[in-house]
Amino acid sequence: MNVLLLKEPRDGESGLDPYIKELASQGHKATLIPVLSFKFVALNTFSDKLFQPEKHGGLIFTSPRAVEAVKMCLEAEERREEWNKLVKDKWNKKSIYVVGKATAALVRSLGLNPLGEDTGTAEVLSRVIIEREDTNIPPLFFPCGSIKREVLPTALRENGVPLETLTVYQTAEHPDLEKNLKNYYTEQGTPASIAFFSPSGVKFCLEVVRRLSGEQIAQIKFAAIGPTTQDAMTAEGLCVACAAEKPTAEHLAAAIAKALQ
């Protein structure tokens, strides 16, 4: 059956996207349509902070995009050299927190040792940080996107863990989103299942999906990558058929395959 994945392609992945591969192994044909576009901002400020690890108690990454911003700060050869010789080891003496395996893999490619890749959500990660960190540390540094949720900053603030945030990328709707969705429906018809990967994906896609699906929307099995996205879908009145137990390709494919049985 046809499955529509409303997500960005995996960065740095050669070959097939893992979600498409996993669904194919379950006998389903998945198509990926990117929902978001990203613009990097404040990279000079970000770079300065990255090269002063002594001023911070650790790092927090909750998205692959924030790690991509680090890579952009290291594009100049002398910066990369300084990072490899001096800076990354100083950060590795502190805690580098991440949500999810994709972000953890990118953090490792910078030579950093991530903690918390199995947490899966900002809520769970914030509990890990609160358990591990003292309130008298220098602030943890959290590079983030323009539409980050306040779950993690609020939890840390309420528990007295110092935090400094910096917006390093802005998120907007992908310019070709509506056109790509229309083309998909024209060529393949209404999919058996549609998977959402973020609350912003729900915000940007749902109206178009409803319009294109018409009465057939009742037959679509809607899937969520995790609880946050599921909540956003439910808030919009969608009936969520399944959610991944963990935010991985294996777990989502298994959930969708079960829902489509």
Short mmCIF file of C-alpha atoms in Angstrom, two decimals:
data_model
loop_
_atom_site.label_atom_id
_atom_site.label_comp_id
_atom_site.label_asym_id
_atom_site.label_seq_id
_atom_site.Cartn_x
_atom_site.Cartn_y
_atom_site.Cartn_z
CA MET A 1 0.00 0.00 0.00
CA ASN A 2 1.03 3.62 -0.51
CA VAL A 3 2.39 5.52 2.49
CA LEU A 4 3.10 9.26 2.43
CA LEU A 5 5.91 10.50 4.71
CA LEU A 6 5.77 14.23 5.44
CA LYS A 7 9.39 14.76 6.43
CA GLU A 8 12.77 16.08 5.36
CA PRO A 9 15.27 13.70 3.73
CA ARG A 10 17.90 12.47 6.20
CA ASP A 11 21.05 14.61 6.03
CA GLY A 12 24.22 12.85 5.06
CA GLU A 13 22.42 9.60 4.28
CA SER A 14 23.57 7.93 1.12
CA GLY A 15 21.08 5.75 -0.70
CA LEU A 16 17.53 5.17 0.42
CA ASP A 17 15.96 7.04 3.34
CA PRO A 18 15.72 4.56 6.28
CA TYR A 19 11.95 5.14 6.62
CA ILE A 20 11.35 4.27 2.96
CA LYS A 21 13.58 1.20 3.33
CA GLU A 22 11.84 -0.06 6.48
CA LEU A 23 8.36 0.38 4.98
CA ALA A 24 9.45 -1.42 1.80
CA SER A 25 10.59 -4.36 3.95
CA GLN A 26 7.02 -4.45 5.33
CA GLY A 27 5.64 -4.52 1.76
CA HIS A 28 4.58 -0.85 1.51
CA LYS A 29 5.59 1.80 -1.03
CA ALA A 30 6.58 5.01 0.77
CA THR A 31 7.06 8.45 -0.76
CA LEU A 32 8.76 11.32 1.02
CA ILE A 33 7.64 14.96 0.65
CA PRO A 34 9.70 17.63 2.47
CA VAL A 35 7.54 19.92 4.61
CA LEU A 36 9.98 22.48 6.00
CA SER A 37 12.72 24.77 4.75
CA PHE A 38 15.46 26.14 6.99
CA LYS A 39 17.49 29.33 7.06
CA PHE A 40 20.53 29.59 9.32
CA VAL A 41 20.93 32.75 11.42
CA ALA A 42 23.31 34.28 14.01
CA LEU A 43 26.17 31.97 12.99
CA ASN A 44 28.89 34.47 14.01
CA THR A 45 27.49 34.67 17.54
CA PHE A 46 27.07 30.89 17.57
CA SER A 47 30.66 30.35 16.46
CA ASP A 48 32.00 32.61 19.22
CA LYS A 49 30.07 30.66 21.86
CA LEU A 50 31.13 27.27 20.45
CA PHE A 51 34.76 28.27 20.83
CA GLN A 52 34.33 29.27 24.51
CA PRO A 53 33.38 25.97 26.15
CA GLU A 54 34.72 27.22 29.49
CA LYS A 55 31.72 29.59 29.74
CA HIS A 56 29.17 26.78 29.58
CA GLY A 57 28.26 23.69 31.59
CA GLY A 58 27.49 21.57 28.52
CA LEU A 59 25.59 21.45 25.22
CA ILE A 60 22.04 20.45 24.26
CA PHE A 61 21.00 19.43 20.73
CA THR A 62 17.37 18.52 20.06
CA SER A 63 17.49 18.61 16.24
CA PRO A 64 19.82 17.59 13.40
CA ARG A 65 19.52 21.16 12.11
CA ALA A 66 21.28 22.63 15.16
CA VAL A 67 24.20 20.23 14.60
CA GLU A 68 24.27 21.29 10.94
CA ALA A 69 24.72 24.88 12.17
CA VAL A 70 27.85 23.72 14.10
CA LYS A 71 29.23 22.21 10.87
CA MET A 72 28.68 25.53 9.11
CA CYS A 73 30.68 27.29 11.85
CA LEU A 74 33.54 24.83 11.22
CA GLU A 75 33.72 25.29 7.44
CA ALA A 76 36.83 27.49 7.58
CA GLU A 77 39.89 25.23 7.73
CA GLU A 78 41.57 27.04 10.64
CA ARG A 79 38.32 26.85 12.64
CA ARG A 80 38.06 23.10 11.97
CA GLU A 81 41.70 22.63 13.02
CA GLU A 82 41.22 24.55 16.26
CA TRP A 83 38.04 22.55 16.95
CA ASN A 84 39.79 19.20 16.42
CA LYS A 85 42.95 20.11 18.36
CA LEU A 86 41.52 21.99 21.33
CA VAL A 87 37.83 22.75 21.50
CA LYS A 88 36.02 19.44 21.08
CA ASP A 89 37.99 17.80 23.92
CA LYS A 90 36.99 20.65 26.25
CA TRP A 91 33.33 20.07 25.37
CA ASN A 92 33.73 16.32 25.83
CA LYS A 93 34.71 16.92 29.46
CA LYS A 94 31.17 18.29 29.87
CA SER A 95 27.79 16.73 29.09
CA ILE A 96 26.55 16.82 25.47
CA TYR A 97 22.82 16.07 25.56
CA VAL A 98 20.81 14.94 22.51
CA VAL A 99 17.29 13.78 21.60
CA GLY A 100 17.13 10.87 19.14
CA LYS A 101 19.49 8.68 17.16
CA ALA A 102 19.71 10.89 14.03
CA THR A 103 20.93 13.87 16.07
CA ALA A 104 23.29 11.64 18.10
CA ALA A 105 24.92 10.30 14.90
CA LEU A 106 25.55 13.84 13.64
CA VAL A 107 26.96 14.90 17.03
CA ARG A 108 29.39 11.95 16.90
CA SER A 109 30.54 13.09 13.44
CA LEU A 110 31.75 16.31 15.14
CA GLY A 111 33.91 14.21 17.49
CA LEU A 112 31.58 14.76 20.46
CA ASN A 113 30.16 12.09 22.78
CA PRO A 114 26.38 12.38 23.04
CA LEU A 115 24.23 11.45 26.04
CA GLY A 116 20.53 10.69 25.94
CA GLU A 117 19.99 9.43 22.39
CA ASP A 118 17.36 6.97 23.62
CA THR A 119 15.29 9.67 25.32
CA GLY A 120 13.22 10.33 22.19
CA THR A 121 11.49 13.48 23.48
CA ALA A 122 12.44 16.81 25.05
CA GLU A 123 10.32 15.91 28.11
CA VAL A 124 12.34 12.76 28.83
CA LEU A 125 15.66 14.48 28.06
CA SER A 126 14.86 17.32 30.47
CA ARG A 127 14.31 14.74 33.26
CA VAL A 128 17.72 13.17 32.49
CA ILE A 129 19.42 16.60 32.62
CA ILE A 130 17.70 17.55 35.90
CA GLU A 131 18.82 14.27 37.50
CA ARG A 132 22.43 14.67 36.36
CA GLU A 133 23.15 18.39 36.66
CA ASP A 134 23.77 20.61 39.63
CA THR A 135 22.08 24.01 39.87
CA ASN A 136 25.40 25.84 40.41
CA ILE A 137 26.97 24.89 37.03
CA PRO A 138 27.64 27.48 34.31
CA PRO A 139 24.62 27.61 31.94
CA LEU A 140 24.03 24.72 29.56
CA PHE A 141 24.11 26.01 25.97
CA PHE A 142 21.08 25.16 23.77
CA PRO A 143 21.28 26.15 20.08
CA CYS A 144 17.76 25.78 18.67
CA GLY A 145 15.23 26.66 15.98
CA SER A 146 12.83 29.60 15.84
CA ILE A 147 9.80 27.41 16.62
CA LYS A 148 11.24 25.28 19.41
CA ARG A 149 8.77 24.12 22.03
CA GLU A 150 9.24 25.49 25.54
CA VAL A 151 9.11 22.09 27.28
CA LEU A 152 12.85 21.72 27.92
CA PRO A 153 13.67 25.36 28.83
CA THR A 154 10.64 25.50 31.18
CA ALA A 155 11.52 22.22 32.95
CA LEU A 156 15.16 23.26 33.47
CA ARG A 157 14.19 26.74 34.64
CA GLU A 158 11.65 25.37 37.13
CA ASN A 159 14.33 23.05 38.55
CA GLY A 160 17.00 25.74 38.77
CA VAL A 161 19.30 24.34 36.05
CA PRO A 162 20.86 27.36 34.27
CA LEU A 163 20.31 27.48 30.50
CA GLU A 164 21.32 29.78 27.66
CA THR A 165 19.45 29.47 24.35
CA LEU A 166 20.39 30.84 20.93
CA THR A 167 18.23 30.65 17.80
CA VAL A 168 20.52 29.37 15.04
CA TYR A 169 17.93 28.50 12.38
CA GLN A 170 14.50 29.67 11.31
CA THR A 171 11.85 27.22 10.16
CA ALA A 172 9.34 27.96 7.40
CA GLU A 173 7.02 26.02 5.12
CA HIS A 174 8.79 24.35 2.18
CA PRO A 175 8.11 26.55 -0.88
CA ASP A 176 7.03 23.57 -3.05
CA LEU A 177 4.94 21.79 -0.41
CA GLU A 178 1.49 22.35 -1.90
CA LYS A 179 2.67 21.66 -5.47
CA ASN A 180 4.40 18.42 -4.40
CA LEU A 181 1.33 17.23 -2.50
CA LYS A 182 -0.95 17.93 -5.49
CA ASN A 183 1.42 16.04 -7.82
CA TYR A 184 1.49 13.09 -5.43
CA TYR A 185 -2.30 12.86 -5.25
CA THR A 186 -2.59 13.23 -9.04
CA GLU A 187 -0.07 10.46 -9.72
CA GLN A 188 -0.74 8.03 -6.84
CA GLY A 189 -4.18 8.92 -5.49
CA THR A 190 -5.06 9.06 -1.79
CA PRO A 191 -2.45 7.18 0.29
CA ALA A 192 -3.42 4.36 2.66
CA SER A 193 -1.39 6.01 5.42
CA ILE A 194 0.13 9.44 6.08
CA ALA A 195 2.88 9.94 8.66
CA PHE A 196 3.60 13.27 10.35
CA PHE A 197 7.02 13.98 11.88
CA SER A 198 6.52 17.29 13.72
CA PRO A 199 3.84 19.66 14.99
CA SER A 200 4.94 22.17 12.33
CA GLY A 201 4.40 19.46 9.70
CA VAL A 202 0.82 19.13 10.93
CA LYS A 203 0.39 22.92 10.85
CA PHE A 204 1.71 23.32 7.29
CA CYS A 205 0.19 20.22 5.62
CA LEU A 206 -3.13 19.36 7.14
CA GLU A 207 -5.36 21.82 5.31
CA VAL A 208 -3.96 20.75 1.90
CA VAL A 209 -4.21 17.04 2.82
CA ARG A 210 -7.85 17.50 3.84
CA ARG A 211 -8.67 19.34 0.62
CA LEU A 212 -6.96 16.78 -1.64
CA SER A 213 -8.32 13.72 0.20
CA GLY A 214 -11.95 14.86 0.32
CA GLU A 215 -14.28 12.17 1.67
CA GLN A 216 -11.51 9.55 1.45
CA ILE A 217 -9.78 11.16 4.44
CA ALA A 218 -11.79 8.86 6.73
CA GLN A 219 -9.99 5.83 5.21
CA ILE A 220 -6.45 7.18 5.77
CA LYS A 221 -4.47 5.69 8.68
CA PHE A 222 -2.68 8.68 10.18
CA ALA A 223 0.63 7.94 11.93
CA ALA A 224 2.74 10.04 14.33
CA ILE A 225 6.51 9.83 14.93
CA GLY A 226 5.99 10.49 18.66
CA PRO A 227 3.76 11.86 21.42
CA THR A 228 4.35 15.57 20.67
CA THR A 229 3.29 15.17 17.04
CA GLN A 230 0.41 12.93 18.08
CA ASP A 231 -0.85 15.66 20.43
CA ALA A 232 -0.69 18.23 17.61
CA MET A 233 -2.67 15.89 15.31
CA THR A 234 -5.32 15.16 17.95
CA ALA A 235 -5.66 18.89 18.65
CA GLU A 236 -6.56 19.34 14.97
CA GLY A 237 -9.28 16.70 15.23
CA LEU A 238 -7.37 13.95 13.42
CA CYS A 239 -7.93 10.36 14.41
CA VAL A 240 -4.40 8.99 15.01
CA ALA A 241 -4.25 5.31 14.00
CA CYS A 242 -0.75 4.70 15.38
CA ALA A 243 2.35 6.30 16.87
CA ALA A 244 5.92 5.01 16.86
CA GLU A 245 7.01 3.57 20.21
CA LYS A 246 10.39 5.26 19.65
CA PRO A 247 11.22 7.88 16.98
CA THR A 248 13.06 5.45 14.67
CA ALA A 249 12.38 4.12 11.16
CA GLU A 250 11.94 0.57 12.52
CA HIS A 251 9.37 1.54 15.14
CA LEU A 252 7.34 3.78 12.81
CA ALA A 253 7.30 1.20 9.98
CA ALA A 254 6.16 -1.50 12.42
CA ALA A 255 3.36 0.73 13.76
CA ILE A 256 2.13 1.67 10.25
CA ALA A 257 2.31 -1.97 9.02
CA LYS A 258 0.20 -3.05 11.99
CA ALA A 259 -2.36 -0.25 11.43
CA LEU A 260 -2.68 -1.20 7.75
CA GLN A 261 -3.27 -4.93 8.38
#
